[in-house]
Amino acid sequence: MFKPLAGILLTLAASLALPAGPSALRAEPEAPLVIADPRGDRGLLAPFAHRRDGMGYIYTGFLFDTLVEKDETGAFVPGLALHWQASGAGLVYDIDLDPSARWQDGQPLTAQDVAFTVDYLRRHRHGFVSVEAIGEAVTLDEARLRLTLTRPDAGFVGEVLAGMPVLPAHVYRDIEDPQRFASLEAATGSGPYRLATFDKAQGRYRLEAVAGHRAGPPRFSTVVITRLAPEAAALALIRGEADIVPNLMPAKAAEVTAAGKLVIETSSGHPVRLLFNHRNPVLAPLAVRRALAHALDRQALADIAYQGHAQVAEAGYFQKGSRWLRDGGLPGYAFDPQQAERLLTEAGWTRDAAGNWQTEGAPDTLRLVVGEDMRRLAVTLADQFARFGLKVALSVLEQGALQDRLASDEFDLALASTSTLGDPNGIGRRIVGDDWRHDRFPGDQDLRDLLRRQSEALDADERQRILWQFEDLYLAQLPSLMLVDPVWMTGHSPRVVPVMPADGVAIGIPSPLHRSLFYRPGAL
Amino acid sequence: MAAGFPSRAGRMVLDRALALLLVVALGFLLPRFMPGDPVELQRASDLDLGLAAAQRETLRQEMGLGGSLGEQFLTYCAALLSGDLGFSVAHAAPVSQVVAGALAWTSLLVLLAFPIYLLIGPWLGIESGLAPERPLGRGLLVGLSALGSVPPYAVSILLLWLLAVAVPLFPLGGAEALLPPADPLVRIAGVLHHAALPALALATHEIVRFFFLSRGATLALSLRPFVINARARGIAGWRLRVTYLARSLAPVLAGRLGDTLAGQFSVVLFVEIVFSYPGIGLVIHEAIRARDLALLQGAVICLAAAILVLNALLDGLAGRLARRG
């Protein structure tokens, strides 16, 4: 009696319940390289339009060449520039361009394009690269130009020559608002891939290899970047539907390897730090910050909060993965409650009848604010403080509320994770700058002098020595306390070998999606 | 009656217009009371070099945050009246473009879910209502009561695990294959294949709602003389269920559809997150996280407008069905 209805439902079910699997994906003769990105849409892959995060910058870097590149070890190798030569006490850079370089629309790439890019970035802020150090960009001929700096800059090659996406002057010349220039034309670069399609709603990009790229054709004729939820991304890798899953869920690692796929683990270069509110007089005395450092068992924090997927952070500023990290690191603040007690007592703190620490003129509870992603670490940390007799009021906040609390100084302690990779020129911004994300440490003149001197030290050995002096001071003055360095996992198929170079990709992005996935930079 | 129709229609339009105006005002105000600085939150990475004061002010203007709250509202309304929903700085795209792309996928889910719950819910409800004391009727009551108590998010995860992971009949997520085929028919089949599971998840709660609605109405109708007479005359099976019961249920069901559609657009948020489905739910979720006010406002207004229009149509339909008897 219900045959018509049942028939309709059965037909519908049969037509929709097709077996799902990799067959459709692998139907092409040469399978594309598929990157399943749990975060998805990074915006249009153009230098001013991509989302202001590291992965958006990396994906855009597949389309836009830079003058200098990093190889798999992190060494600087030729990109669009075959040679670059510094002279005049580091104030003059002569650059010889690769004459075979072409834009993806077939136009030749010339020195005028580079000079135009410098000028354009001066007029239009680029989120990740500043050309403030360049006083003048003069073209010498079609393939040569001279950049004159206003001051010596030890990070110039790493930050500008290897970080600045070179723009096509013929495309961008008349664009007054590049943030709103979001057609596919805006993604015309000189890199090994061109943007064939971008489906914004689905967070999906299809990149096609540029046949005439100066370094030869890349390994894969097509690269697809697509948004998939973390669990779905891991399963797609297991089933052979995806080749690379950045930020693989640690819980899925065993399943992935059991399926014959590979997992690489890298230090994040994004250590979690305990931030102190330096505007709060209670935390201003160095002895108090040191006492808090000694009260924490950082190994237990890593073991409990990350369940083996983190290591104790290096005590100094530089972390594993940084070329500036000294052998053996620095001895940090060991877990030593007695020492913590001595220091707090010296600072005038006393214990109340219940054994909790208190000090005159201050609330007896410290406010700890953290983002949702650090809930577990924060709970573990608050528990350790409580055992030591420090009462902590923990607030786990969504990003906007967290920003509000940090910017308005409504906190005593906070947890933050920011990159320690890239050129050391960024350190000053992170320690003594006024950005709510960072330490906002007043810093004494010695610290500021060291930060300035390292940025001007053109000799690598000298710069290294200055940076180590800075690290000693950083450890002694405790602008913030390095706690743990999480391990990041990337799942991949045997078709590719993701590599994270020293100091991260390009400007210091901790990701193994280095261009060596496609071709060997500098191998011309 | 004929004279009353225009005024009734006029009132309906006026009511909806007022509701939309209220949504515009709320959609404008509420995001501005959320904690956090929308300009700062655009900088998604600490690698970002930060903004100079002038650049910060420019960005603030671009995001519609320049001037007093009143000025912002007037500017926003003026732009809205000219059809400009604003520009999403985070997406580097006009809001209308982002919303249109997402709303199309959400509409597909809502449309596919529509026949699923509208057929299955009443069908099972009628069966249970006709035989409330028999094992089938009681079993349906227990089973659907249990299903109704599971939150939509959990239902989505359960369906995903069951039909995409344990028995991989359906894709894990997304709206279509990673490399869509060139043949349009095959591509459409692929899109339906991807939408089937999220649509089923979306429909599940409504199946339960329509089941209970239909079951209760069937129990009441079974005591009405025209149904008793029909059954006494030997009318049963398909004819009894469709001609006598389903037709009588139609106005009640249509009356509930307006509310259902509004609910569907709420539940779709969870479904889209679980299935990585690129609809309006995901867009709103990301806009809230990134404090993308222009996008949030635009998405809420478009969604509200769509719901109000559908609501008005369904109200009209329910009224006609009720008057027809």
PDB file of C-alpha atoms in Angstrom, chain B residues 150-239:
ATOM      1  CA  VAL B 150      19.598  13.798  20.861  1.00  0.00           C
ATOM      2  CA  PRO B 151      20.942  17.291  20.050  1.00  0.00           C
ATOM      3  CA  PRO B 152      21.352  18.106  16.330  1.00  0.00           C
ATOM      4  CA  TYR B 153      25.128  18.371  16.711  1.00  0.00           C
ATOM      5  CA  ALA B 154      25.317  14.832  18.109  1.00  0.00           C
ATOM      6  CA  VAL B 155      22.983  13.517  15.396  1.00  0.00           C
ATOM      7  CA  SER B 156      25.287  15.013  12.759  1.00  0.00           C
ATOM      8  CA  ILE B 157      28.366  13.403  14.277  1.00  0.00           C
ATOM      9  CA  LEU B 158      26.555  10.088  14.624  1.00  0.00           C
ATOM     10  CA  LEU B 159      25.447  10.108  10.984  1.00  0.00           C
ATOM     11  CA  LEU B 160      28.912  11.125   9.842  1.00  0.00           C
ATOM     12  CA  TRP B 161      30.517   8.329  11.785  1.00  0.00           C
ATOM     13  CA  LEU B 162      27.957   5.746  10.758  1.00  0.00           C
ATOM     14  CA  LEU B 163      27.521   6.478   7.058  1.00  0.00           C
ATOM     15  CA  ALA B 164      30.778   8.159   6.105  1.00  0.00           C
ATOM     16  CA  VAL B 165      33.326   6.485   8.346  1.00  0.00           C
ATOM     17  CA  ALA B 166      32.136   3.047   9.507  1.00  0.00           C
ATOM     18  CA  VAL B 167      30.246   2.353   6.276  1.00  0.00           C
ATOM     19  CA  PRO B 168      31.681   4.845   3.803  1.00  0.00           C
ATOM     20  CA  LEU B 169      28.637   5.369   1.635  1.00  0.00           C
ATOM     21  CA  PHE B 170      28.811   9.133   1.762  1.00  0.00           C
ATOM     22  CA  PRO B 171      31.670  11.661   1.603  1.00  0.00           C
ATOM     23  CA  LEU B 172      33.250  12.954   4.781  1.00  0.00           C
ATOM     24  CA  GLY B 173      32.530  16.565   4.087  1.00  0.00           C
ATOM     25  CA  GLY B 174      32.488  19.400   1.625  1.00  0.00           C
ATOM     26  CA  ALA B 175      29.898  20.207  -1.002  1.00  0.00           C
ATOM     27  CA  GLU B 176      31.408  18.388  -3.948  1.00  0.00           C
ATOM     28  CA  ALA B 177      34.330  16.262  -5.089  1.00  0.00           C
ATOM     29  CA  LEU B 178      37.782  17.751  -4.781  1.00  0.00           C
ATOM     30  CA  LEU B 179      38.030  17.709  -8.543  1.00  0.00           C
ATOM     31  CA  PRO B 180      34.510  18.154  -9.870  1.00  0.00           C
ATOM     32  CA  PRO B 181      33.894  16.199 -13.093  1.00  0.00           C
ATOM     33  CA  ALA B 182      33.315  18.079 -16.323  1.00  0.00           C
ATOM     34  CA  ASP B 183      30.025  16.329 -17.136  1.00  0.00           C
ATOM     35  CA  PRO B 184      27.308  18.525 -15.566  1.00  0.00           C
ATOM     36  CA  LEU B 185      25.001  15.592 -14.794  1.00  0.00           C
ATOM     37  CA  VAL B 186      27.754  13.678 -13.032  1.00  0.00           C
ATOM     38  CA  ARG B 187      28.664  16.829 -11.188  1.00  0.00           C
ATOM     39  CA  ILE B 188      25.066  17.359 -10.048  1.00  0.00           C
ATOM     40  CA  ALA B 189      24.951  13.747  -8.853  1.00  0.00           C
ATOM     41  CA  GLY B 190      28.163  14.409  -6.925  1.00  0.00           C
ATOM     42  CA  VAL B 191      26.718  17.542  -5.327  1.00  0.00           C
ATOM     43  CA  LEU B 192      23.597  15.594  -4.267  1.00  0.00           C
ATOM     44  CA  HIS B 193      25.779  12.807  -2.945  1.00  0.00           C
ATOM     45  CA  HIS B 194      27.660  15.288  -0.778  1.00  0.00           C
ATOM     46  CA  ALA B 195      24.477  17.021   0.378  1.00  0.00           C
ATOM     47  CA  ALA B 196      22.541  13.876   1.255  1.00  0.00           C
ATOM     48  CA  LEU B 197      24.012  13.227   4.676  1.00  0.00           C
ATOM     49  CA  PRO B 198      23.970  16.845   5.920  1.00  0.00           C
ATOM     50  CA  ALA B 199      20.405  17.173   4.620  1.00  0.00           C
ATOM     51  CA  LEU B 200      19.418  14.029   6.501  1.00  0.00           C
ATOM     52  CA  ALA B 201      21.041  15.390   9.650  1.00  0.00           C
ATOM     53  CA  LEU B 202      19.203  18.660   9.150  1.00  0.00           C
ATOM     54  CA  ALA B 203      15.912  16.858   8.644  1.00  0.00           C
ATOM     55  CA  THR B 204      16.174  14.530  11.619  1.00  0.00           C
ATOM     56  CA  HIS B 205      14.793  16.847  14.258  1.00  0.00           C
ATOM     57  CA  GLU B 206      11.993  17.988  12.023  1.00  0.00           C
ATOM     58  CA  ILE B 207      11.067  14.386  11.308  1.00  0.00           C
ATOM     59  CA  VAL B 208      10.493  14.007  15.031  1.00  0.00           C
ATOM     60  CA  ARG B 209       8.515  17.246  15.275  1.00  0.00           C
ATOM     61  CA  PHE B 210       6.293  16.392  12.350  1.00  0.00           C
ATOM     62  CA  PHE B 211       5.889  12.859  13.673  1.00  0.00           C
ATOM     63  CA  PHE B 212       4.452  14.071  16.964  1.00  0.00           C
ATOM     64  CA  LEU B 213       2.334  16.699  15.278  1.00  0.00           C
ATOM     65  CA  SER B 214       0.856  14.172  12.853  1.00  0.00           C
ATOM     66  CA  ARG B 215       0.440  11.477  15.462  1.00  0.00           C
ATOM     67  CA  GLY B 216      -1.546  13.758  17.745  1.00  0.00           C
ATOM     68  CA  ALA B 217      -3.684  15.052  14.891  1.00  0.00           C
ATOM     69  CA  THR B 218      -4.298  11.501  13.619  1.00  0.00           C
ATOM     70  CA  LEU B 219      -5.435  10.387  17.053  1.00  0.00           C
ATOM     71  CA  ALA B 220      -7.917  13.280  17.099  1.00  0.00           C
ATOM     72  CA  LEU B 221      -9.041  12.754  13.505  1.00  0.00           C
ATOM     73  CA  SER B 222      -9.628   9.054  14.137  1.00  0.00           C
ATOM     74  CA  LEU B 223     -12.475  10.063  16.426  1.00  0.00           C
ATOM     75  CA  ARG B 224     -14.072  12.382  13.868  1.00  0.00           C
ATOM     76  CA  PRO B 225     -17.248  11.048  12.128  1.00  0.00           C
ATOM     77  CA  PHE B 226     -15.904  11.362   8.588  1.00  0.00           C
ATOM     78  CA  VAL B 227     -12.948   9.143   9.410  1.00  0.00           C
ATOM     79  CA  ILE B 228     -15.049   6.686  11.421  1.00  0.00           C
ATOM     80  CA  ASN B 229     -17.511   6.496   8.511  1.00  0.00           C
ATOM     81  CA  ALA B 230     -14.751   6.023   6.006  1.00  0.00           C
ATOM     82  CA  ARG B 231     -13.214   3.194   7.994  1.00  0.00           C
ATOM     83  CA  ALA B 232     -16.684   1.638   8.443  1.00  0.00           C
ATOM     84  CA  ARG B 233     -17.084   1.728   4.675  1.00  0.00           C
ATOM     85  CA  GLY B 234     -13.890  -0.277   4.383  1.00  0.00           C
ATOM     86  CA  ILE B 235     -11.698   2.573   3.253  1.00  0.00           C
ATOM     87  CA  ALA B 236      -8.183   1.833   4.424  1.00  0.00           C
ATOM     88  CA  GLY B 237      -4.565   1.785   3.308  1.00  0.00           C
ATOM     89  CA  TRP B 238      -3.212   4.447   1.024  1.00  0.00           C
ATOM     90  CA  ARG B 239      -6.608   6.108   0.423  1.00  0.00           C
TER      91      ARG B 239
END
